[in-house]
Short mmCIF file of C-alpha atoms in Angstrom, two decimals:
data_model
loop_
_atom_site.label_atom_id
_atom_site.label_comp_id
_atom_site.label_asym_id
_atom_site.label_seq_id
_atom_site.Cartn_x
_atom_site.Cartn_y
_atom_site.Cartn_z
CA MET O 1 -3.75 -20.58 4.25
CA ARG O 2 -6.41 -21.37 7.11
CA GLU O 3 -3.17 -22.28 9.26
CA ARG O 4 -1.96 -18.90 8.45
CA ARG O 5 -4.52 -17.05 9.13
CA LEU O 6 -5.24 -18.80 12.45
CA LYS O 7 -1.67 -17.88 13.38
CA LEU O 8 -2.17 -14.31 13.07
CA GLY O 9 -5.07 -14.44 14.96
CA LEU O 10 -7.35 -13.14 12.37
CA THR O 11 -11.25 -13.85 11.35
CA GLN O 12 -12.24 -14.16 7.65
CA ASP O 13 -13.74 -10.13 8.04
CA ASP O 14 -9.88 -9.36 9.03
CA VAL O 15 -8.29 -10.82 6.26
CA PHE O 16 -11.12 -9.19 3.89
CA GLY O 17 -10.34 -6.04 5.69
CA ALA O 18 -6.95 -6.21 4.94
CA GLY O 19 -7.56 -6.73 1.16
CA GLY O 20 -8.12 -10.44 0.99
CA PRO O 21 -10.90 -11.85 -0.96
CA SER O 22 -14.39 -12.61 0.14
CA ASP O 23 -15.56 -14.35 2.93
CA THR O 24 -16.89 -16.89 0.86
CA THR O 25 -14.14 -17.05 -1.38
CA GLN O 26 -11.97 -17.51 1.60
CA THR O 27 -13.76 -20.57 2.82
CA ARG O 28 -13.65 -22.37 -0.46
CA VAL O 29 -10.07 -21.85 -0.69
CA GLU O 30 -8.94 -22.92 2.74
CA ARG O 31 -11.45 -26.37 2.16
CA ALA O 32 -9.74 -26.53 -1.34
CA ASP O 33 -13.07 -26.90 -3.10
CA GLY O 34 -13.99 -25.89 -6.54
CA PRO O 35 -11.58 -24.55 -9.60
CA GLU O 36 -8.64 -23.50 -8.95
CA PRO O 37 -8.61 -19.63 -7.71
CA SER O 38 -7.61 -17.25 -9.73
CA LEU O 39 -4.23 -15.23 -9.84
CA SER O 40 -5.73 -12.16 -8.48
CA THR O 41 -7.45 -13.82 -5.81
CA LEU O 42 -4.04 -15.30 -4.74
CA ASN O 43 -2.32 -12.17 -4.76
CA LYS O 44 -5.01 -10.97 -2.38
CA PHE O 45 -3.97 -13.84 0.08
CA ASP O 46 -0.44 -12.65 -0.31
CA ALA O 47 -1.44 -9.08 1.04
CA ALA O 48 -3.96 -9.69 4.08
CA LEU O 49 -1.70 -12.90 5.50
CA ARG O 50 1.57 -10.87 5.24
CA TRP O 51 3.40 -13.23 2.75
CA GLU O 52 5.90 -12.27 -0.10
CA PRO O 53 4.05 -11.99 -3.75
CA GLY O 54 3.25 -15.26 -5.10
CA SER O 55 3.41 -17.30 -1.92
CA ALA O 56 -0.39 -18.18 -1.94
CA ALA O 57 -0.24 -19.45 -5.35
CA ARG O 58 3.02 -21.38 -4.65
CA THR O 59 1.01 -22.81 -1.56
CA TRP O 60 -1.99 -23.68 -3.44
CA ARG O 61 0.06 -25.82 -5.57
CA GLY O 62 1.70 -27.82 -2.47
CA GLY O 63 4.69 -25.56 -2.09
CA HIS O 64 5.74 -23.40 1.02
CA PRO O 65 4.65 -19.75 1.39
CA THR O 66 7.59 -17.01 2.67
CA PRO O 67 6.05 -14.60 5.29
CA VAL O 68 7.12 -11.13 4.86
CA PRO O 69 9.40 -10.36 8.23
CA ASP O 70 8.05 -8.18 10.54
CA PRO O 71 9.55 -4.53 10.46
CA ILE O 72 12.03 -3.36 12.87
CA SER O 73 12.04 -0.16 14.46
CA LEU O 74 15.11 2.42 14.83
CA ASN O 75 15.37 1.28 18.45
CA GLY O 76 15.54 -2.38 17.50
CA THR O 77 11.97 -3.27 19.09
CA SER O 78 8.68 -3.96 16.75
CA PRO O 79 7.14 -0.89 16.02
CA ALA O 80 3.82 0.02 17.49
CA ALA O 81 0.86 -1.50 15.23
CA PHE O 82 -0.69 1.12 12.43
CA THR O 83 -4.22 1.04 13.40
CA LEU O 84 -7.23 2.93 11.89
CA GLY O 85 -9.26 5.13 13.04
CA PRO O 86 -13.24 5.27 13.46
CA MET O 87 -13.61 6.84 10.16
CA GLU O 88 -11.12 4.98 8.18
CA VAL O 89 -11.26 1.96 6.10
CA PRO O 90 -8.48 0.15 4.22
CA VAL O 91 -8.00 0.94 0.52
CA SER O 92 -6.06 -2.20 -1.30
CA LEU O 93 -3.33 -1.76 -4.26
CA GLU O 94 -6.00 -3.28 -6.36
CA GLU O 95 -8.61 -0.85 -5.63
CA LEU O 96 -6.45 2.10 -5.90
CA THR O 97 -4.78 1.23 -8.92
CA LYS O 98 -8.68 0.97 -10.56
CA LEU O 99 -9.34 4.44 -9.43
CA LEU O 100 -5.76 5.49 -11.29
CA ASP O 101 -7.16 3.57 -14.28
CA ILE O 102 -10.83 5.06 -14.27
CA HIS O 103 -8.77 8.56 -13.83
CA SER O 104 -6.56 8.18 -16.68
CA THR O 105 -9.49 7.24 -18.87
CA LEU O 106 -11.62 10.53 -17.60
CA VAL O 107 -8.70 12.52 -18.71
CA ALA O 108 -8.21 10.76 -21.97
CA VAL O 109 -11.63 11.93 -22.64
CA ALA O 110 -11.43 15.56 -21.51
CA ASP O 111 -8.35 15.74 -23.75
CA ALA O 112 -10.53 14.35 -26.32
CA ASN O 113 -13.13 17.29 -25.79
CA PRO O 114 -11.56 20.53 -24.79
CA ASP O 115 -15.07 22.28 -25.24
CA ASN O 116 -16.26 21.10 -22.44
CA ALA O 117 -15.53 23.40 -20.18
CA LEU O 118 -17.62 21.32 -17.14
CA LEU O 119 -15.71 18.46 -17.78
CA THR O 120 -12.24 19.77 -17.86
CA LYS O 121 -12.78 21.63 -14.55
CA THR O 122 -14.18 18.32 -12.83
CA VAL O 123 -11.05 16.17 -14.29
CA ALA O 124 -8.69 18.75 -12.82
CA GLU O 125 -10.23 18.70 -9.61
CA MET O 126 -10.42 14.74 -9.73
CA LYS O 127 -6.58 15.26 -10.61
CA GLU O 128 -5.82 17.21 -7.45
CA PHE O 129 -7.87 14.56 -5.15
CA VAL O 130 -6.21 11.48 -6.84
CA SER O 131 -2.72 12.99 -6.57
CA SER O 132 -3.38 13.74 -2.90
CA LEU O 133 -5.00 10.55 -1.89
CA THR O 134 -2.26 8.68 -3.80
CA GLY O 135 0.46 10.42 -1.93
CA ILE O 136 -1.12 9.19 1.68
CA TRP O 137 -1.46 5.83 0.54
CA VAL O 138 2.14 5.51 -0.78
CA THR O 139 3.41 7.43 2.44
CA GLU O 140 1.26 4.85 4.75
CA ILE O 141 2.58 1.92 3.03
CA LEU O 142 6.18 2.92 2.98
CA GLU O 143 5.74 3.98 6.54
CA ARG O 144 4.87 0.54 7.48
CA ASN O 145 7.67 -1.20 5.27
CA ALA O 146 10.22 0.95 6.78
CA HIS O 147 13.52 -0.72 7.91
CA SER O 148 11.90 -4.19 6.61
CA THR O 149 14.97 -6.37 5.63
CA ASN O 150 13.12 -6.94 2.32
CA GLY O 151 12.81 -3.44 1.01
CA ILE O 152 9.90 -2.08 -0.52
CA PRO O 153 7.39 -4.61 -1.71
CA VAL O 154 7.82 -5.62 -4.86
CA MET O 155 4.08 -4.38 -6.33
CA ILE O 156 4.69 -0.78 -4.70
CA GLU O 157 8.08 -0.59 -6.52
CA PHE O 158 6.65 -1.29 -9.69
CA ALA O 159 3.28 0.57 -9.56
CA PHE O 160 4.94 3.92 -8.24
CA SER O 161 8.64 3.89 -8.99
CA SER O 162 7.84 6.82 -11.46
CA HIS O 163 6.36 8.70 -8.62
CA LEU O 164 9.10 8.29 -6.44
CA ALA O 165 11.98 9.04 -8.62
CA ALA O 166 10.01 12.26 -10.24
CA PRO O 167 12.15 15.10 -9.58
CA VAL O 168 10.84 17.48 -6.42
CA ASP O 169 10.10 20.90 -7.40
CA LEU O 170 10.87 22.68 -3.89
CA SER O 171 8.48 25.39 -4.20
CA SER O 172 5.59 22.89 -4.58
CA PRO O 173 3.57 22.93 -1.44
CA ASP O 174 3.71 19.20 -1.27
CA ALA O 175 7.59 19.03 -1.65
CA GLU O 176 8.25 18.13 1.88
CA GLU O 177 5.97 15.13 1.71
CA ARG O 178 7.48 14.05 -1.49
CA LEU O 179 11.25 14.33 -0.03
CA TYR O 180 9.93 12.16 2.68
CA ARG O 181 8.46 9.40 0.57
CA ARG O 182 11.72 9.33 -1.08
CA TRP O 183 13.55 8.94 1.85
CA LEU O 184 11.44 6.15 3.19
CA ALA O 185 12.06 4.51 -0.37
CA GLY O 186 15.70 4.66 0.03
CA ARG O 187 15.99 7.56 -2.61
CA THR O 188 18.17 9.95 -0.07
CA ASP O 189 19.49 12.20 -2.75
CA ASN O 190 19.01 15.63 -2.64
CA ILE O 191 17.97 15.42 0.92
CA SER O 192 20.08 17.12 3.61
CA ASP O 193 21.32 15.66 6.91
CA GLU O 194 19.26 18.28 8.79
CA GLN O 195 16.25 16.80 6.62
CA ALA O 196 17.09 13.36 7.03
CA ALA O 197 17.36 13.82 10.90
CA ASP O 198 13.78 15.37 10.47
CA PHE O 199 12.37 12.17 8.76
CA THR O 200 13.82 10.17 10.82
CA GLU O 201 12.20 11.47 14.19
CA ARG O 202 8.92 11.56 11.96
CA LEU O 203 9.07 8.40 11.45
CA ALA O 204 9.83 6.98 14.55
CA ARG O 205 6.60 9.21 16.40
CA ARG O 206 4.43 7.64 13.48
CA GLN O 207 5.61 3.88 14.40
CA GLU O 208 5.09 4.56 18.42
CA ALA O 209 1.90 6.80 18.19
CA PRO O 210 -1.01 4.13 19.49
CA ASN O 211 -3.74 5.30 17.18
CA SER O 212 -1.58 6.18 14.14
#
């Protein structure tokens, strides 16, 4: 794991920022000190070190990891890196999943207390925000993995398959965004040739932007 981190030119802070475990945990694992790391910790290494799911666990037990191939852009060259702006921070799948779980709990509480108008209103507002945030996150991940020979990451496919497969109401304000995500995921049904051309151009601009 240390060799992979150094090969990618990453510091432990970089690994943590990319969704990996804390610096302390990284040091312990890289030195093979202490008890066996949890599966959750090893999965974080997979995401941050650009390995296929299960690679870190296999490596810890003496096996070999499977790196995620660099995506190929439309013109056959490596796309520009997706970098964060000065007011942005990375959000891991684990963190987003926790937010969705908390939101689901709040929805259940609101449903059980229909007379609490403030709670109902707040949960409705949170639902709109969480839906928007999830959409932005999924779009970003799908764009990053566009044209990858491995397709959509398994964890993304598992977590958001229903979201991607849900019918799109063409009259809704976010219809185009939802169709774009479906197109990125390879679900091209109900997407016209004109829309596909627009989406192809949009993805190319996204990959070429220096500060996307």
